[in-house]
XYZ file of C-alpha atoms in Angstrom:
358
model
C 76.273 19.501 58.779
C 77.942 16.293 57.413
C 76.463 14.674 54.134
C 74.868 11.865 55.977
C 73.330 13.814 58.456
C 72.024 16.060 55.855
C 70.323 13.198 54.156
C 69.115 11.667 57.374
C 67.368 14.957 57.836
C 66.220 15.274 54.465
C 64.614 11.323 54.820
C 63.120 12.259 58.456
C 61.264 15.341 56.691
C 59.616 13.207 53.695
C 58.674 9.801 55.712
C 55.598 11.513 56.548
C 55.257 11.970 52.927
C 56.504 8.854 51.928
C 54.346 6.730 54.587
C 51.102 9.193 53.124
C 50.107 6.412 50.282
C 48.321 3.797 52.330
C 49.844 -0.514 51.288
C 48.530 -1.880 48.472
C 47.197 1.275 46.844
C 48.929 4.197 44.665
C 48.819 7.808 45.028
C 48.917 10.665 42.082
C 48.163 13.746 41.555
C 49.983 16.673 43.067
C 51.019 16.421 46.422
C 49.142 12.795 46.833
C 45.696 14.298 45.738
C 44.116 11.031 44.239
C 44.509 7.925 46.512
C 43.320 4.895 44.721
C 42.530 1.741 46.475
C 40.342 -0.519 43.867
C 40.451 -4.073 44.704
C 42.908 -4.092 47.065
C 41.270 -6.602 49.571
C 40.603 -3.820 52.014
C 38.453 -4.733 54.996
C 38.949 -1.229 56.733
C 38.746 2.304 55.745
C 42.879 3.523 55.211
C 44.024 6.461 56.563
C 44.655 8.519 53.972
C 46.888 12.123 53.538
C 44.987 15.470 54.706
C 45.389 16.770 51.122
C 43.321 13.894 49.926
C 40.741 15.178 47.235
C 39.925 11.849 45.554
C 39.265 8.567 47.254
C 38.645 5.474 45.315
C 37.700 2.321 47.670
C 35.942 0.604 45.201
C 35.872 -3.344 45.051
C 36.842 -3.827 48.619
C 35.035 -5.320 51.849
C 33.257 -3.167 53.964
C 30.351 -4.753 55.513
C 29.228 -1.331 57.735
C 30.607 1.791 57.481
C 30.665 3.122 60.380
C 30.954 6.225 62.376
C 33.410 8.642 61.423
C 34.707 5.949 59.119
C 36.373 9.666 57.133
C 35.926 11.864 59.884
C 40.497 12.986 59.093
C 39.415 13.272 55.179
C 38.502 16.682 55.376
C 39.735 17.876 52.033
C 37.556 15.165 49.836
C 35.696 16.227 47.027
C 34.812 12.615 45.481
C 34.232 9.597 47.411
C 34.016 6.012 45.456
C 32.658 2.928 47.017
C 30.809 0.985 44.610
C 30.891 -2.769 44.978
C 32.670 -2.730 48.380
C 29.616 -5.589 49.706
C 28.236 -2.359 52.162
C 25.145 -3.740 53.828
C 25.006 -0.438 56.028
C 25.492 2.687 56.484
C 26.201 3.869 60.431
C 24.861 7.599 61.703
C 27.785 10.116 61.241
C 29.366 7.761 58.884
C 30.750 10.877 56.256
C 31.176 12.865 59.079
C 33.373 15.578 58.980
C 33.027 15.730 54.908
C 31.721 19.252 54.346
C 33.697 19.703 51.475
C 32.133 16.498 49.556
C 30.789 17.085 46.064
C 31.018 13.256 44.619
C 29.412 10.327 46.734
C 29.390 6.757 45.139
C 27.394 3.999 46.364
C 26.151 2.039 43.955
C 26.340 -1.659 43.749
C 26.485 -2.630 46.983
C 23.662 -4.500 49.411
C 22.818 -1.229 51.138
C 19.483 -2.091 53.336
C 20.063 -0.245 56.635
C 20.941 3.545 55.960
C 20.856 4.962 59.852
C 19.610 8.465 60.811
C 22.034 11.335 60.601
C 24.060 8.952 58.047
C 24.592 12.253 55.764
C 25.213 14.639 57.919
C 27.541 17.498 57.294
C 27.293 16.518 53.483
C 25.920 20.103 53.052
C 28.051 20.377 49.789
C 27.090 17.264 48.245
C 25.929 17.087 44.515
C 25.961 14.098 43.142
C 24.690 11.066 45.038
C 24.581 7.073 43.408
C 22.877 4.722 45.318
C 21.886 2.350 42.077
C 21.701 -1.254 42.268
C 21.066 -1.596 46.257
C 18.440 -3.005 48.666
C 17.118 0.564 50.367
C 13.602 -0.219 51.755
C 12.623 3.532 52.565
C 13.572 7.144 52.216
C 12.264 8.254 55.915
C 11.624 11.926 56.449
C 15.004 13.703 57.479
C 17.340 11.103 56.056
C 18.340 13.173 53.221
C 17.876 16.623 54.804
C 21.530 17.582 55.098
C 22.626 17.195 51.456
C 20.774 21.017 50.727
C 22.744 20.887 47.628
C 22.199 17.503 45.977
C 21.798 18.032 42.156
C 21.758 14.252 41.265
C 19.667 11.334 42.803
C 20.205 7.997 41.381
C 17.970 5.286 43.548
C 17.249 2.937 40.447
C 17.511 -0.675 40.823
C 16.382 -0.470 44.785
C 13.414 -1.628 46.690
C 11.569 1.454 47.590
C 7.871 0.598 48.185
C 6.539 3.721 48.905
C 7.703 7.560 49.014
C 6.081 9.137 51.715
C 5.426 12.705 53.053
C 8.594 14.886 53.382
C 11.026 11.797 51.946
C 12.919 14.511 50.119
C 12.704 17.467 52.574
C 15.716 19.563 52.512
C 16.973 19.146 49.394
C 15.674 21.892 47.533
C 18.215 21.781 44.609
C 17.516 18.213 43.467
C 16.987 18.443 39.538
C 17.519 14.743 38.539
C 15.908 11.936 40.207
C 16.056 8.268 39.232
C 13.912 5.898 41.016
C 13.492 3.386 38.394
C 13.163 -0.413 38.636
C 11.866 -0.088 42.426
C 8.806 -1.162 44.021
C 6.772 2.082 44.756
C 3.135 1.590 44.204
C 2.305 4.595 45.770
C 3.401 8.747 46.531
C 1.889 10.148 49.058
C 0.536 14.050 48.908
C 3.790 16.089 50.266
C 6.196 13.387 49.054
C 7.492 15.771 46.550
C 6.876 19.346 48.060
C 10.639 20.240 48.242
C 11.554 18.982 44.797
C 9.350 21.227 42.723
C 12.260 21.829 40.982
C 12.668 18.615 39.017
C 13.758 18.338 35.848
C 13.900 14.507 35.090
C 12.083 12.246 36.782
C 12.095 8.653 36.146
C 9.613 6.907 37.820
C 9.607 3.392 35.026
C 9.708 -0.197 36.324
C 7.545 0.600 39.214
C 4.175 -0.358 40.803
C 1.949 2.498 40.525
C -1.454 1.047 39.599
C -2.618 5.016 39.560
C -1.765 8.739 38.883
C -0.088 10.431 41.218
C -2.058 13.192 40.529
C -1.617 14.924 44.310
C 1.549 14.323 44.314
C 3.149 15.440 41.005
C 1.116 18.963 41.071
C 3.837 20.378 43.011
C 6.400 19.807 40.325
C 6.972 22.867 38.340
C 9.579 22.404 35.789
C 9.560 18.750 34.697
C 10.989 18.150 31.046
C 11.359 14.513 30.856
C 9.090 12.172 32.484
C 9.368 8.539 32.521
C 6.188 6.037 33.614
C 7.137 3.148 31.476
C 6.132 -0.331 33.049
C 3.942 0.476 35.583
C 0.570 -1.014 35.636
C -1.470 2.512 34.818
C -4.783 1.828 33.166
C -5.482 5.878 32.989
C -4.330 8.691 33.105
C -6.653 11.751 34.292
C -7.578 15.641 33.821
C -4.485 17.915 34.320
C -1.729 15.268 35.153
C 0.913 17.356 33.716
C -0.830 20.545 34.291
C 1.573 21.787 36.928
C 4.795 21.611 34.855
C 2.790 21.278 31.030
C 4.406 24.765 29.848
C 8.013 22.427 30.262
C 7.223 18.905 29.528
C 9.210 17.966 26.600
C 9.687 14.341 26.813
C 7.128 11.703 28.185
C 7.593 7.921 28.084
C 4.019 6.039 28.969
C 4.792 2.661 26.821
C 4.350 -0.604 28.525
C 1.876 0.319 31.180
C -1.281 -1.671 29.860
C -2.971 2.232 29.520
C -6.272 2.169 27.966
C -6.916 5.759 28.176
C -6.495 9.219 28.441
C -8.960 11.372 30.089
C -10.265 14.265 27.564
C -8.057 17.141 30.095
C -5.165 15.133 30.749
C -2.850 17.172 28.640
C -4.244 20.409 29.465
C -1.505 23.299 29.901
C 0.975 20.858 27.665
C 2.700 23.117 25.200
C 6.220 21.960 24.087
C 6.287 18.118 24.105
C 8.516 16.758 22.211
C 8.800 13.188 21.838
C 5.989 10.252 23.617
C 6.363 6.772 24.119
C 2.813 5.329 23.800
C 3.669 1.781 22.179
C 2.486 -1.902 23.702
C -0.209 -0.411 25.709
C -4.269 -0.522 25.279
C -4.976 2.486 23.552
C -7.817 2.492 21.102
C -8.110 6.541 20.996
C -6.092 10.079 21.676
C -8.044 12.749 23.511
C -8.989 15.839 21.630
C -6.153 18.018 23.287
C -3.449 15.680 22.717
C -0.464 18.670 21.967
C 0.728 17.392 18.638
C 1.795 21.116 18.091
C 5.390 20.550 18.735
C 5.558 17.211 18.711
C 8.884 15.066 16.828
C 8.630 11.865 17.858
C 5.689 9.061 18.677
C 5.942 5.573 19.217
C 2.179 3.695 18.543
C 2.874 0.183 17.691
C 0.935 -3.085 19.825
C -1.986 -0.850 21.019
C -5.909 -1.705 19.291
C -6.206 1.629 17.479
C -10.012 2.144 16.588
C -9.780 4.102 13.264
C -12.459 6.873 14.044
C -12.449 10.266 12.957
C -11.579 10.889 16.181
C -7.899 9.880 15.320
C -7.895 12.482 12.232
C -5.391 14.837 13.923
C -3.189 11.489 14.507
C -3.326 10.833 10.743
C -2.560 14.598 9.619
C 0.750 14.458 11.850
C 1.617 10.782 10.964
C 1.231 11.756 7.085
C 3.784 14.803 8.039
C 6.202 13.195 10.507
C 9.441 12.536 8.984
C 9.793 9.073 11.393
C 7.006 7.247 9.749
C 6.185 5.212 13.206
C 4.501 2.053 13.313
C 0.336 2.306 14.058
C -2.291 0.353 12.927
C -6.187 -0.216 13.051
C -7.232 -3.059 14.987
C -10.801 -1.784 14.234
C -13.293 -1.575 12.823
C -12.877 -5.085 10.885
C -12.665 -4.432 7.669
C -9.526 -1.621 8.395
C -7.790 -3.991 10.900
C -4.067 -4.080 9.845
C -4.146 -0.449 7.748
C -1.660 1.805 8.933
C -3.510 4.920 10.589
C -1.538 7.404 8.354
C -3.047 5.213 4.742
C -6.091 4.121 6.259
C -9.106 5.034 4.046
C -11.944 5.428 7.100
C -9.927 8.317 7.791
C -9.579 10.159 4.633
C -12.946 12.145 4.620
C -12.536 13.163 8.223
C -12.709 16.973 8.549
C -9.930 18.114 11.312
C -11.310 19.990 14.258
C -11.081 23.794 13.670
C -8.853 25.667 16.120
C -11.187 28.251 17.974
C -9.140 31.602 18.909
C -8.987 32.294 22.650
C -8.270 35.605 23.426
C -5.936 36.536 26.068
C -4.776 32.587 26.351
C -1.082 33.590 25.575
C 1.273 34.626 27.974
């Protein structure tokens, strides 16, 4: 074989490989493993190499995805289409991406998310769908993603999470539904996410409790209620998961009280955000036991004796927080932890209970 034809043959055997990074984008990574495609002015999803593990079509135009939109993309592990204007999201859109670890939605104007939309994302694990317009979560939607670690659905316009809205995805230990709409969870809404380890549920609606809901959470250790309009919270609200709650952020809800059992089984919290609320007393079993951090400030503290075990941890917490008496009169403005009214109180005496510990 001549030189020419040599090279000829040579050039025939790497077009395919040099036709493999789609216009406008660049390829890296061994064997063209990371195809990225930001702000390219893409109106249509490229075809991309077989070998493809990363895909990043972020920035572009993509009004619908539709079906089978990566259906040839078998080998992707991470998927990025944040601010790509998506308004919807077609049934068997990722189809044909079972080996998909890394989905990235957020910042789009997702409203319309069509059944059977996730299917075959059985290896999913991480899932952002932040800053959006999703209305609903119906029952099934999410079903195929058995694996989903990570839920972020902040900064949507959920109203409601209803019966079975997380069904199927049994591994789900992070969930982020803050700045939303929900004012209400249904009983059942959260029956296959007992697993839960964070839960943010701030910038909401809820006007009460979920107290149904929330008692098939096991394992919660940060919970976050912050700005929703909660006037009370009632007997065994953290019951379920109590023995793991370390971290529980209730500030900004206009609360005005705690019922005298709503902490009981609480063992191991950690740090509570009570301030600019309407709190004017702590029940008797609030767990300051293991308690590091409190936030007080803006609520009308009545300086009772009732608030005695407040004062003994204020006078040994390290933080020094902010919390005053707004009453009686004459000890408006005293910090708790100085405040004389409180000085003669005798602390509550710790009555054994046999066989409590486990």
């Amino acid at each position: 074989m001549d030189r020419s034809s040599f090279f000829l043959s040579l050039l025939v055997c790497l077009l395919p490989v040099l036709q493999a990074c789609p216009p406008s984008c660049h390829c890296h990574g061994g064997d063209l493993q990371h195809v990225i495609c930001d702000n390219v002015g893409l109106k249509k999803i490229p075809k991309v190499p077989e070998q493809t593990r990363l895909l990043n079509l972020q920035r572009n135009n993509f009004p619908v995805l539709p079906t089978n939109a990566f259906r040839e993309m078998k080998g992707l592990v991470s998927l990025h289409l944040q601010h790509s204007h998506i308004k919807e999201i077609s049934s068997g859109a990722f189809r044909g991406l079972k080996q998909l670890v890394y989905l990235y939605l957020s910042n789009n104007d997702i409203s319309v998310i069509k059944m059977g939309a996730f299917d075959d994302l059985t290896e999913l694990t991480y899932l952002y769908m932040d800053n959006n317009k999703i209305l609903d979560l119906p029952k099934g939607l999410l079903s195929p993603m058995i694996n989903l670690f990570i839920l972020q659905l902040g900064s949507n316009k959920i109203r409601e999470l209803r019966s079975g809205a997380f069904s199927g995805t049994k591994d789900l230990r992070w969930l982020y539904l803050s700045d939303n709409s929900i004012s209400s969870i249904q009983p059942g809404a959260l029956d296959d996410v007992e697993n839960l380890a964070i839960f943010h549920l701030d910038k909401n609606q809820l006007s009460t409790y979920p107290v149904a809901a929330m008692s098939k959470l096991r394992v919660v250790e940060d919970l976050k209620l912050s700005h929703n309009p909660m006037k009370v919270i009632p007997d065994n609200a953290f019951q379920s998961f109590g023995r793991y709650l370390e971290t529980l952020s209730l500030d900004n809800t206009g609360l005005e009280k705690f019922t005298d059992h709503a902490f009981s089984g609480v063992t191991t919290l950690k740090t509570v955000h009570l301030e600019n609320n309407r709190l004017t007393q702590l029940p008797s079993n609030f767990p300051f036991g293991k308690l590091e951090k409190l936030t007080l400030s803006n609520n009308p503290w009545h300086c009772s004796c009732q608030l005695a075990p407040l004062r003994k941890w204020l006078k040994a917490s390290r933080n020094r927080p902010d919390g005053a008496c707004s009453s009686p009169a004459q000890y408006r403005g005293q910090q708790i932890r100085d405040a004389a009214v409180l000085r003669s109180c005798k602390l509550p005496t710790k009555r054994s209970k046999k066989g409590s510990r486990h």
